[in-house]
Amino acid sequence: MSRIKSLFSGASVTGAALVALASPAFADAIAGGGEKQATNWTAIGMFAVFIVFTLGITYWAAKRTRSAAQFYTAGGGITGFQNGLAIAGDYMSAASFLGISGLVYTSGFDGLIYSVGWLVGWPIVTFLIAEPLRNLGKFTFADVASFRFQQTPIRVMAACGTLVTVAFYLIAQMVGAGSLIKLLFGLDYTYAVIIVGVLMIVYVTFGGMVATTWVQIIKACLLLAGATFMAFMVLAKFGFSPEALFAKATEVHPKKLAIMQPGSLISSPLSAISLGLALMFGTAGLPHILMRFFTVSDAKAARKSVFYATGFIGYFYILTFIIGFGAIVLVSTDPAYLDAGLLAKGKTAIEAIRGTSNMAAIDLAGAVGGDIFLGFISAVAFATILAVVSGLTLAGASAISHDLYATVFKNGKANEQDEIRVSKIATIVLGVVAVVLGIVFEKQNVAFMVGLAFSIAASCNFPVLLMSMMWRGMTTRGAVYGGFFGLTSALVGVIFSPAVWEVTLGHAKGSAAFQISNPALFSMTIAFFGIWLFSKLDRSARAKADMAGFDAQYVRSQTGIGASGASAH
Amino acid sequence: MAATALDIEKNPKFQELVATRKTLGWTLSAAMLAIYFGFILLVAFNKDLGNLLGIPLAAGSVTTVGIVVGLFVIVSAFVLTGIYVLRANARYDELTRQIVEESK
């Protein structure tokens, strides 16, 4: 079990043990690591171009963002292909780029296990969620989850699920952004976090979903193009033979042939399955991802967009695998990228990479494309963070303005302009809170937060959403109890997990109540069981109304009759 | 007058749409779950299986069975999604169009 304990620890110490680097959360939140680098003007220049360009788009988007539909969902006017790119842009974080290629660099095959985990949720989204979601919803997933139920309790529960998920994901991204930018651009941590916060507030408040979508599309194109070029250059050096690349890598890597087979990443089946569930169904419950399905005109476009997204994301993870192996061959063999001090202390060339294994992909960019390309990839990594945090903030702001303000507080009678104003204020507040928390958590180990966000999405948002669409017998009471039980048990499970209880809170090793890396297996079971039990026990008049509403909901979810279409432009 | 939800539910085309889509969706979901958790269990029990995933593809090659299995999982996610989309484009959209038409 001891190896599993470190699965979620993601220690932020430079040169941390390989097992700690192998943490899934590490793969999504580059925690700490690395001294401030010399100011990199090429990278800053490229990034400035990106900012000017995206601000131009925001200005253009702001002029067309007048209605609530425009603000929340770009008026449903995004095509399936564009949305596929935007979903990929929303999902492929800087950390999955740098973190997974870094993991492949240090451990080889084990990196592939993670790539797979981040991908397999998408087919499930296509088969079970995308189309009924689009047919039933308007702006947020709570529209769907509350469709036939009593509005206030479900909206409050869904908003809690959304805000908690968004908050943890956002903090992890902000801390990751600060550390990464310090490392890549040589900017001060605090400035880096403030720049990210300000830009994200500007994109979302002025440009709403239109600007956010285009930032995500541009970022996805840049990231895919950059990663393709790197993988191409690596393979070109080996006559486009992966076998030749692997042969050279196993020759220079200190673990030799062991990098071609499973290492120490997974040793307990129970923990592995629980983590797999969180990754798979968490994807299907992330509010910022679900929201993207309302930006297309109909269910057909929603279905197509996940297909494209699955293709882009799968392709990208294959690239990161090649990039990781390329870095083994081209980076770990070049003293220019290694820390002589660490080498002198007897570290292997793989361990001695300057600025931790997160730099593997960045250094490889320099090795295959020179300083200009290194600057480009650094700028892309920054752009990537911006695209992800913008999507998160928009989802959080929508939960506040659309679910809490307009539906709960104003009883569904809010003036549209007031609702937009509230969402803009909520964006600014969320942005400021994210910056403050990003600074507060600078020295903290936040690596567990992404895992926590996925657990909560899988244990609260996903069960309620799925059951509301599929099960006639669900009632308001069942949904609320099941959802809150799922949310609470995921939170409790993470707090008393080794990663938080022992690593973050500093209690004795082995003292954590739950010796499992991720609670999803249990918290999802509790959520589904809670929904079932409290719905079955519910004999109220409301329960009858909830069930009676199923037919109308079902027909609409299957056929789209009565669904909100693309609004006028 | 527009058909009510209950009328539409009685439409044989609606029943066909729902039944076939449900079967396909859940079958493909089950396939994805089986492939992914099969992969995870193979990894978790790799040592007990005599390092199955570490076996070279061919004598003298460094590429292992594990690499191919991992790539297979990634490609299968895309292919399964593709199967669903193709079936849906070919059949479900047309059925849906007819149901919508008949319920006006």
Coordinates of N, CA, C and O in Angstrom, one line a residue, chain A residues 399-509:
Chain A
A399 N -23.0 29.3 -13.0 CA -23.7 28.6 -11.9 C -24.2 29.7 -10.9 O -25.4 29.6 -10.4
I400 N -23.4 30.7 -10.7 CA -23.9 31.8 -9.8 C -25.0 32.6 -10.4 O -26.0 32.8 -9.7
S401 N -24.8 33.1 -11.6 CA -25.8 34.0 -12.2 C -27.1 33.3 -12.7 O -28.2 33.7 -12.4
H402 N -26.9 32.2 -13.4 CA -28.0 31.5 -14.0 C -28.8 30.6 -13.0 O -30.0 30.6 -12.9
D403 N -28.0 29.8 -12.2 CA -28.6 28.8 -11.3 C -29.1 29.5 -10.0 O -30.2 29.3 -9.6
L404 N -28.1 30.2 -9.4 CA -28.4 30.8 -8.1 C -29.2 32.1 -8.2 O -30.3 32.2 -7.6
Y405 N -28.7 33.1 -8.9 CA -29.3 34.4 -9.0 C -30.7 34.3 -9.7 O -31.7 34.6 -9.2
A406 N -30.6 33.9 -11.0 CA -31.8 34.0 -11.8 C -32.9 33.0 -11.4 O -34.1 33.3 -11.4
T407 N -32.5 31.8 -11.1 CA -33.5 30.7 -10.9 C -33.9 30.7 -9.4 O -35.1 30.6 -9.1
V408 N -33.0 30.6 -8.5 CA -33.3 30.5 -7.1 C -33.7 31.8 -6.5 O -34.7 31.9 -5.9
F409 N -32.8 32.8 -6.6 CA -33.0 34.1 -5.9 C -34.2 34.9 -6.5 O -35.0 35.4 -5.9
K410 N -34.2 34.9 -7.9 CA -35.2 35.7 -8.6 C -36.4 34.8 -9.1 O -37.2 35.2 -9.8
N411 N -36.4 33.5 -8.7 CA -37.5 32.6 -9.0 C -37.7 32.5 -10.5 O -38.8 32.4 -11.0
G412 N -36.7 32.6 -11.3 CA -36.8 32.5 -12.7 C -37.3 33.7 -13.4 O -37.6 33.7 -14.6
K413 N -37.5 34.8 -12.7 CA -38.1 36.0 -13.3 C -37.0 37.1 -13.4 O -37.4 38.3 -13.4
A414 N -35.8 36.8 -13.5 CA -34.7 37.8 -13.6 C -34.7 38.5 -14.9 O -35.0 37.8 -15.9
N415 N -34.5 39.7 -14.9 CA -34.3 40.5 -16.2 C -33.0 40.0 -16.8 O -32.0 39.8 -16.1
E416 N -33.0 39.8 -18.1 CA -31.9 39.2 -18.8 C -30.6 40.1 -18.6 O -29.5 39.5 -18.4
Q417 N -30.8 41.4 -18.7 CA -29.6 42.2 -18.6 C -29.0 42.2 -17.2 O -27.8 42.2 -17.0
D418 N -29.9 42.0 -16.2 CA -29.4 41.9 -14.8 C -28.7 40.6 -14.6 O -27.6 40.6 -14.0
E419 N -29.2 39.5 -15.3 CA -28.5 38.2 -15.1 C -27.1 38.3 -15.7 O -26.2 37.8 -15.2
I420 N -27.0 38.9 -16.9 CA -25.7 39.1 -17.5 C -24.8 39.9 -16.6 O -23.6 39.5 -16.4
R421 N -25.3 41.0 -16.0 CA -24.5 41.8 -15.1 C -24.0 41.0 -14.0 O -22.9 41.0 -13.6
V422 N -24.9 40.2 -13.4 CA -24.5 39.3 -12.2 C -23.4 38.4 -12.7 O -22.4 38.2 -11.9
S423 N -23.5 37.8 -13.9 CA -22.5 36.8 -14.3 C -21.2 37.5 -14.5 O -20.1 36.9 -14.2
K424 N -21.2 38.8 -14.9 CA -19.9 39.5 -15.1 C -19.3 39.8 -13.8 O -18.1 39.7 -13.6
I425 N -20.2 40.2 -12.8 CA -19.7 40.5 -11.5 C -19.1 39.2 -10.9 O -18.0 39.2 -10.3
A426 N -19.8 38.1 -11.1 CA -19.4 36.8 -10.5 C -18.0 36.4 -11.2 O -17.2 35.9 -10.5
T427 N -17.9 36.7 -12.4 CA -16.6 36.4 -13.1 C -15.4 37.2 -12.4 O -14.4 36.6 -12.1
I428 N -15.7 38.5 -12.2 CA -14.6 39.3 -11.6 C -14.3 38.8 -10.2 O -13.2 38.6 -9.8
V429 N -15.4 38.5 -9.4 CA -15.2 38.0 -8.0 C -14.4 36.7 -8.1 O -13.4 36.5 -7.4
L430 N -14.9 35.8 -8.9 CA -14.2 34.5 -9.0 C -12.7 34.7 -9.4 O -11.8 34.0 -8.9
G431 N -12.5 35.6 -10.4 CA -11.1 35.9 -10.8 C -10.2 36.4 -9.7 O -9.1 35.9 -9.5
V432 N -10.8 37.3 -8.9 CA -10.0 37.9 -7.8 C -9.8 36.8 -6.8 O -8.6 36.7 -6.3
V433 N -10.8 36.0 -6.5 CA -10.6 35.0 -5.5 C -9.6 34.0 -6.0 O -8.7 33.5 -5.2
A434 N -9.6 33.6 -7.3 CA -8.7 32.7 -7.8 C -7.2 33.2 -7.7 O -6.3 32.5 -7.3
V435 N -7.1 34.5 -7.9 CA -5.7 35.1 -7.8 C -5.2 35.1 -6.4 O -4.1 34.7 -6.1
V436 N -6.2 35.5 -5.5 CA -5.8 35.5 -4.0 C -5.4 34.1 -3.6 O -4.4 33.9 -3.0
L437 N -6.3 33.1 -3.9 CA -6.0 31.8 -3.4 C -4.7 31.2 -4.1 O -4.0 30.5 -3.5
G438 N -4.5 31.6 -5.4 CA -3.3 31.2 -6.1 C -2.1 31.7 -5.3 O -1.1 30.9 -5.2
I439 N -2.2 32.9 -4.8 CA -1.0 33.4 -4.1 C -0.9 32.8 -2.7 O 0.2 32.4 -2.3
V440 N -2.0 32.6 -2.0 CA -2.0 32.0 -0.7 C -1.5 30.6 -0.8 O -0.7 30.2 0.1
F441 N -1.8 29.8 -1.8 CA -1.4 28.4 -1.9 C -0.1 28.2 -2.6 O 0.3 27.1 -2.9
E442 N 0.6 29.3 -2.8 CA 1.9 29.2 -3.6 C 2.8 28.1 -3.1 O 3.3 27.3 -3.8
K443 N 3.0 28.1 -1.8 CA 3.9 27.2 -1.2 C 3.3 25.8 -0.8 O 3.9 25.0 -0.2
Q444 N 2.0 25.8 -1.0 CA 1.2 24.6 -0.5 C 1.3 23.5 -1.6 O 1.4 23.8 -2.8
N445 N 1.1 22.3 -1.2 CA 1.0 21.2 -2.1 C -0.5 21.1 -2.6 O -1.4 20.7 -1.8
V446 N -0.8 21.5 -3.8 CA -2.2 21.5 -4.3 C -2.4 20.4 -5.3 O -3.5 20.4 -5.9
A447 N -1.5 19.5 -5.4 CA -1.6 18.5 -6.4 C -2.8 17.7 -6.3 O -3.4 17.2 -7.3
F448 N -3.3 17.5 -5.1 CA -4.5 16.6 -4.9 C -5.8 17.3 -5.4 O -6.8 16.6 -5.5
M449 N -5.7 18.6 -5.6 CA -6.9 19.3 -5.9 C -7.6 18.9 -7.3 O -8.8 18.9 -7.4
V450 N -6.8 18.6 -8.3 CA -7.4 18.2 -9.5 C -8.1 16.8 -9.4 O -9.2 16.6 -9.8
G451 N -7.4 16.0 -8.6 CA -8.0 14.7 -8.4 C -9.3 14.8 -7.6 O -10.3 14.1 -7.9
L452 N -9.3 15.8 -6.7 CA -10.5 16.0 -5.9 C -11.6 16.6 -6.8 O -12.8 16.2 -6.7
A453 N -11.3 17.5 -7.7 CA -12.3 18.0 -8.6 C -12.9 16.9 -9.4 O -14.1 16.9 -9.6
F454 N -12.1 16.0 -9.9 CA -12.6 14.9 -10.7 C -13.5 14.0 -9.8 O -14.5 13.5 -10.3
S455 N -13.1 13.7 -8.6 CA -13.9 12.9 -7.7 C -15.2 13.5 -7.4 O -16.2 12.8 -7.5
I456 N -15.3 14.8 -7.2 CA -16.5 15.4 -6.9 C -17.4 15.4 -8.1 O -18.6 15.2 -8.1
A457 N -16.8 15.7 -9.3 CA -17.6 15.7 -10.5 C -18.2 14.3 -10.8 O -19.3 14.2 -11.2
A458 N -17.4 13.3 -10.5 CA -17.9 11.9 -10.7 C -18.9 11.5 -9.7 O -19.7 10.6 -9.9
S459 N -18.8 12.1 -8.5 CA -19.7 11.6 -7.4 C -20.9 12.4 -7.1 O -21.8 12.0 -6.4
C460 N -20.9 13.7 -7.6 CA -22.1 14.5 -7.4 C -22.7 14.9 -8.7 O -23.9 14.5 -9.0
N461 N -22.0 15.6 -9.6 CA -22.6 16.1 -10.8 C -23.0 15.0 -11.7 O -24.2 15.0 -12.2
F462 N -22.1 14.0 -11.9 CA -22.4 12.9 -12.9 C -23.6 12.0 -12.5 O -24.5 11.8 -13.3
P463 N -23.7 11.5 -11.2 CA -24.8 10.6 -10.9 C -26.1 11.4 -11.0 O -27.1 10.8 -11.5
V464 N -26.2 12.6 -10.5 CA -27.5 13.3 -10.5 C -27.9 13.6 -12.0 O -29.0 13.4 -12.4
L465 N -26.9 14.0 -12.8 CA -27.2 14.3 -14.2 C -27.7 13.0 -14.9 O -28.7 13.0 -15.6
L466 N -26.9 11.9 -14.8 CA -27.3 10.7 -15.5 C -28.6 10.2 -15.0 O -29.5 9.8 -15.9
M467 N -28.9 10.1 -13.7 CA -30.1 9.5 -13.2 C -31.3 10.4 -13.6 O -32.4 9.9 -13.9
S468 N -31.1 11.7 -13.6 CA -32.2 12.6 -13.9 C -32.7 12.3 -15.4 O -33.9 12.4 -15.7
M469 N -31.7 12.0 -16.3 CA -32.1 11.8 -17.7 C -32.6 10.4 -17.9 O -33.4 10.1 -18.8
M470 N -32.1 9.4 -17.1 CA -32.4 8.0 -17.4 C -33.4 7.4 -16.6 O -34.1 6.4 -17.0
W471 N -33.6 7.8 -15.3 CA -34.4 7.1 -14.4 C -35.7 7.8 -14.1 O -35.6 8.9 -13.4
R472 N -36.8 7.3 -14.5 CA -38.1 7.9 -14.2 C -38.3 8.1 -12.7 O -38.9 9.0 -12.3
G473 N -37.9 7.1 -11.9 CA -38.2 7.1 -10.5 C -37.4 8.1 -9.7 O -37.7 8.2 -8.5
M474 N -36.5 8.9 -10.2 CA -35.8 9.8 -9.4 C -36.7 11.0 -9.0 O -37.4 11.5 -9.8
T475 N -36.6 11.3 -7.7 CA -37.3 12.5 -7.2 C -36.4 13.6 -6.7 O -35.2 13.4 -6.6
T476 N -37.0 14.7 -6.5 CA -36.2 15.9 -6.0 C -35.4 15.5 -4.8 O -34.2 15.7 -4.7
R477 N -36.1 14.9 -3.8 CA -35.4 14.5 -2.6 C -34.3 13.5 -2.8 O -33.2 13.7 -2.3
G478 N -34.5 12.5 -3.7 CA -33.5 11.5 -4.0 C -32.3 12.2 -4.6 O -31.1 11.9 -4.2
A479 N -32.5 13.1 -5.5 CA -31.4 13.8 -6.2 C -30.6 14.6 -5.2 O -29.3 14.6 -5.2
V480 N -31.3 15.4 -4.4 CA -30.6 16.3 -3.4 C -29.8 15.5 -2.4 O -28.6 15.7 -2.2
Y481 N -30.4 14.5 -1.8 CA -29.7 13.7 -0.8 C -28.5 12.9 -1.5 O -27.4 13.0 -1.0
G482 N -28.8 12.2 -2.6 CA -27.7 11.5 -3.3 C -26.6 12.4 -3.7 O -25.4 12.1 -3.5
G483 N -26.9 13.6 -4.3 CA -25.9 14.5 -4.8 C -25.0 15.0 -3.6 O -23.8 15.0 -3.7
F484 N -25.7 15.4 -2.5 CA -24.9 15.9 -1.4 C -24.1 14.8 -0.7 O -23.0 15.1 -0.3
F485 N -24.7 13.6 -0.6 CA -23.9 12.5 0.0 C -22.7 12.2 -0.9 O -21.6 12.0 -0.4
G486 N -22.8 12.3 -2.2 CA -21.7 12.0 -3.1 C -20.6 13.1 -2.9 O -19.4 12.8 -2.8
L487 N -21.1 14.4 -2.9 CA -20.2 15.5 -2.7 C -19.4 15.4 -1.4 O -18.2 15.5 -1.4
T488 N -20.2 15.1 -0.3 CA -19.6 15.1 1.0 C -18.6 13.9 1.1 O -17.5 14.0 1.6
S489 N -19.0 12.7 0.6 CA -18.2 11.6 0.8 C -16.9 11.7 0.0 O -15.8 11.3 0.4
A490 N -17.0 12.4 -1.2 CA -15.8 12.6 -2.0 C -14.8 13.5 -1.2 O -13.6 13.3 -1.2
L491 N -15.4 14.6 -0.7 CA -14.6 15.5 0.1 C -13.9 14.9 1.3 O -12.7 15.0 1.5
V492 N -14.7 14.2 2.1 CA -14.2 13.5 3.3 C -13.2 12.5 2.9 O -12.1 12.4 3.5
G493 N -13.5 11.7 1.8 CA -12.6 10.7 1.4 C -11.2 11.2 1.0 O -10.2 10.6 1.2
V494 N -11.2 12.4 0.4 CA -9.9 13.0 0.0 C -9.2 13.6 1.2 O -8.0 13.4 1.3
I495 N -10.0 14.3 2.1 CA -9.3 14.9 3.3 C -8.6 13.8 4.1 O -7.5 14.0 4.6
F496 N -9.3 12.6 4.3 CA -8.7 11.6 5.1 C -7.9 10.6 4.3 O -7.6 9.5 4.7
S497 N -7.5 11.0 3.0 CA -6.6 10.1 2.2 C -5.2 10.5 2.6 O -4.9 11.5 3.1
P498 N -4.3 9.5 2.3 CA -2.9 9.8 2.6 C -2.3 11.1 2.0 O -1.5 11.8 2.7
A499 N -2.8 11.4 0.8 CA -2.2 12.6 0.1 C -2.5 13.9 0.9 O -1.6 14.8 1.0
V500 N -3.7 14.0 1.5 CA -4.0 15.2 2.2 C -3.7 15.1 3.7 O -3.0 15.9 4.3
W501 N -4.1 14.0 4.3 CA -4.0 13.8 5.8 C -2.5 13.7 6.2 O -2.1 14.3 7.1
E502 N -1.8 13.0 5.4 CA -0.4 12.7 5.8 C 0.6 13.7 5.1 O 1.4 14.3 5.7
V503 N 0.4 13.9 3.8 CA 1.4 14.7 3.1 C 1.2 16.2 3.3 O 2.0 16.9 3.6
T504 N -0.1 16.6 3.1 CA -0.4 18.0 3.1 C -0.6 18.5 4.6 O -0.1 19.5 5.0
L505 N -1.3 17.7 5.4 CA -1.5 18.2 6.8 C -0.5 17.7 7.8 O -0.5 18.0 8.9
G506 N 0.4 16.9 7.3 CA 1.6 16.5 8.1 C 1.4 15.5 9.2 O 2.1 15.5 10.2
H507 N 0.3 14.7 9.1 CA 0.1 13.7 10.2 C 1.0 12.5 9.9 O 1.6 12.4 8.8
A508 N 1.1 11.7 10.9 CA 2.1 10.5 10.8 C 1.7 9.7 9.6 O 0.6 9.5 9.2
K509 N 2.8 9.1 9.0 CA 2.6 8.2 7.8 C 1.8 7.0 8.3 O 2.0 6.4 9.3

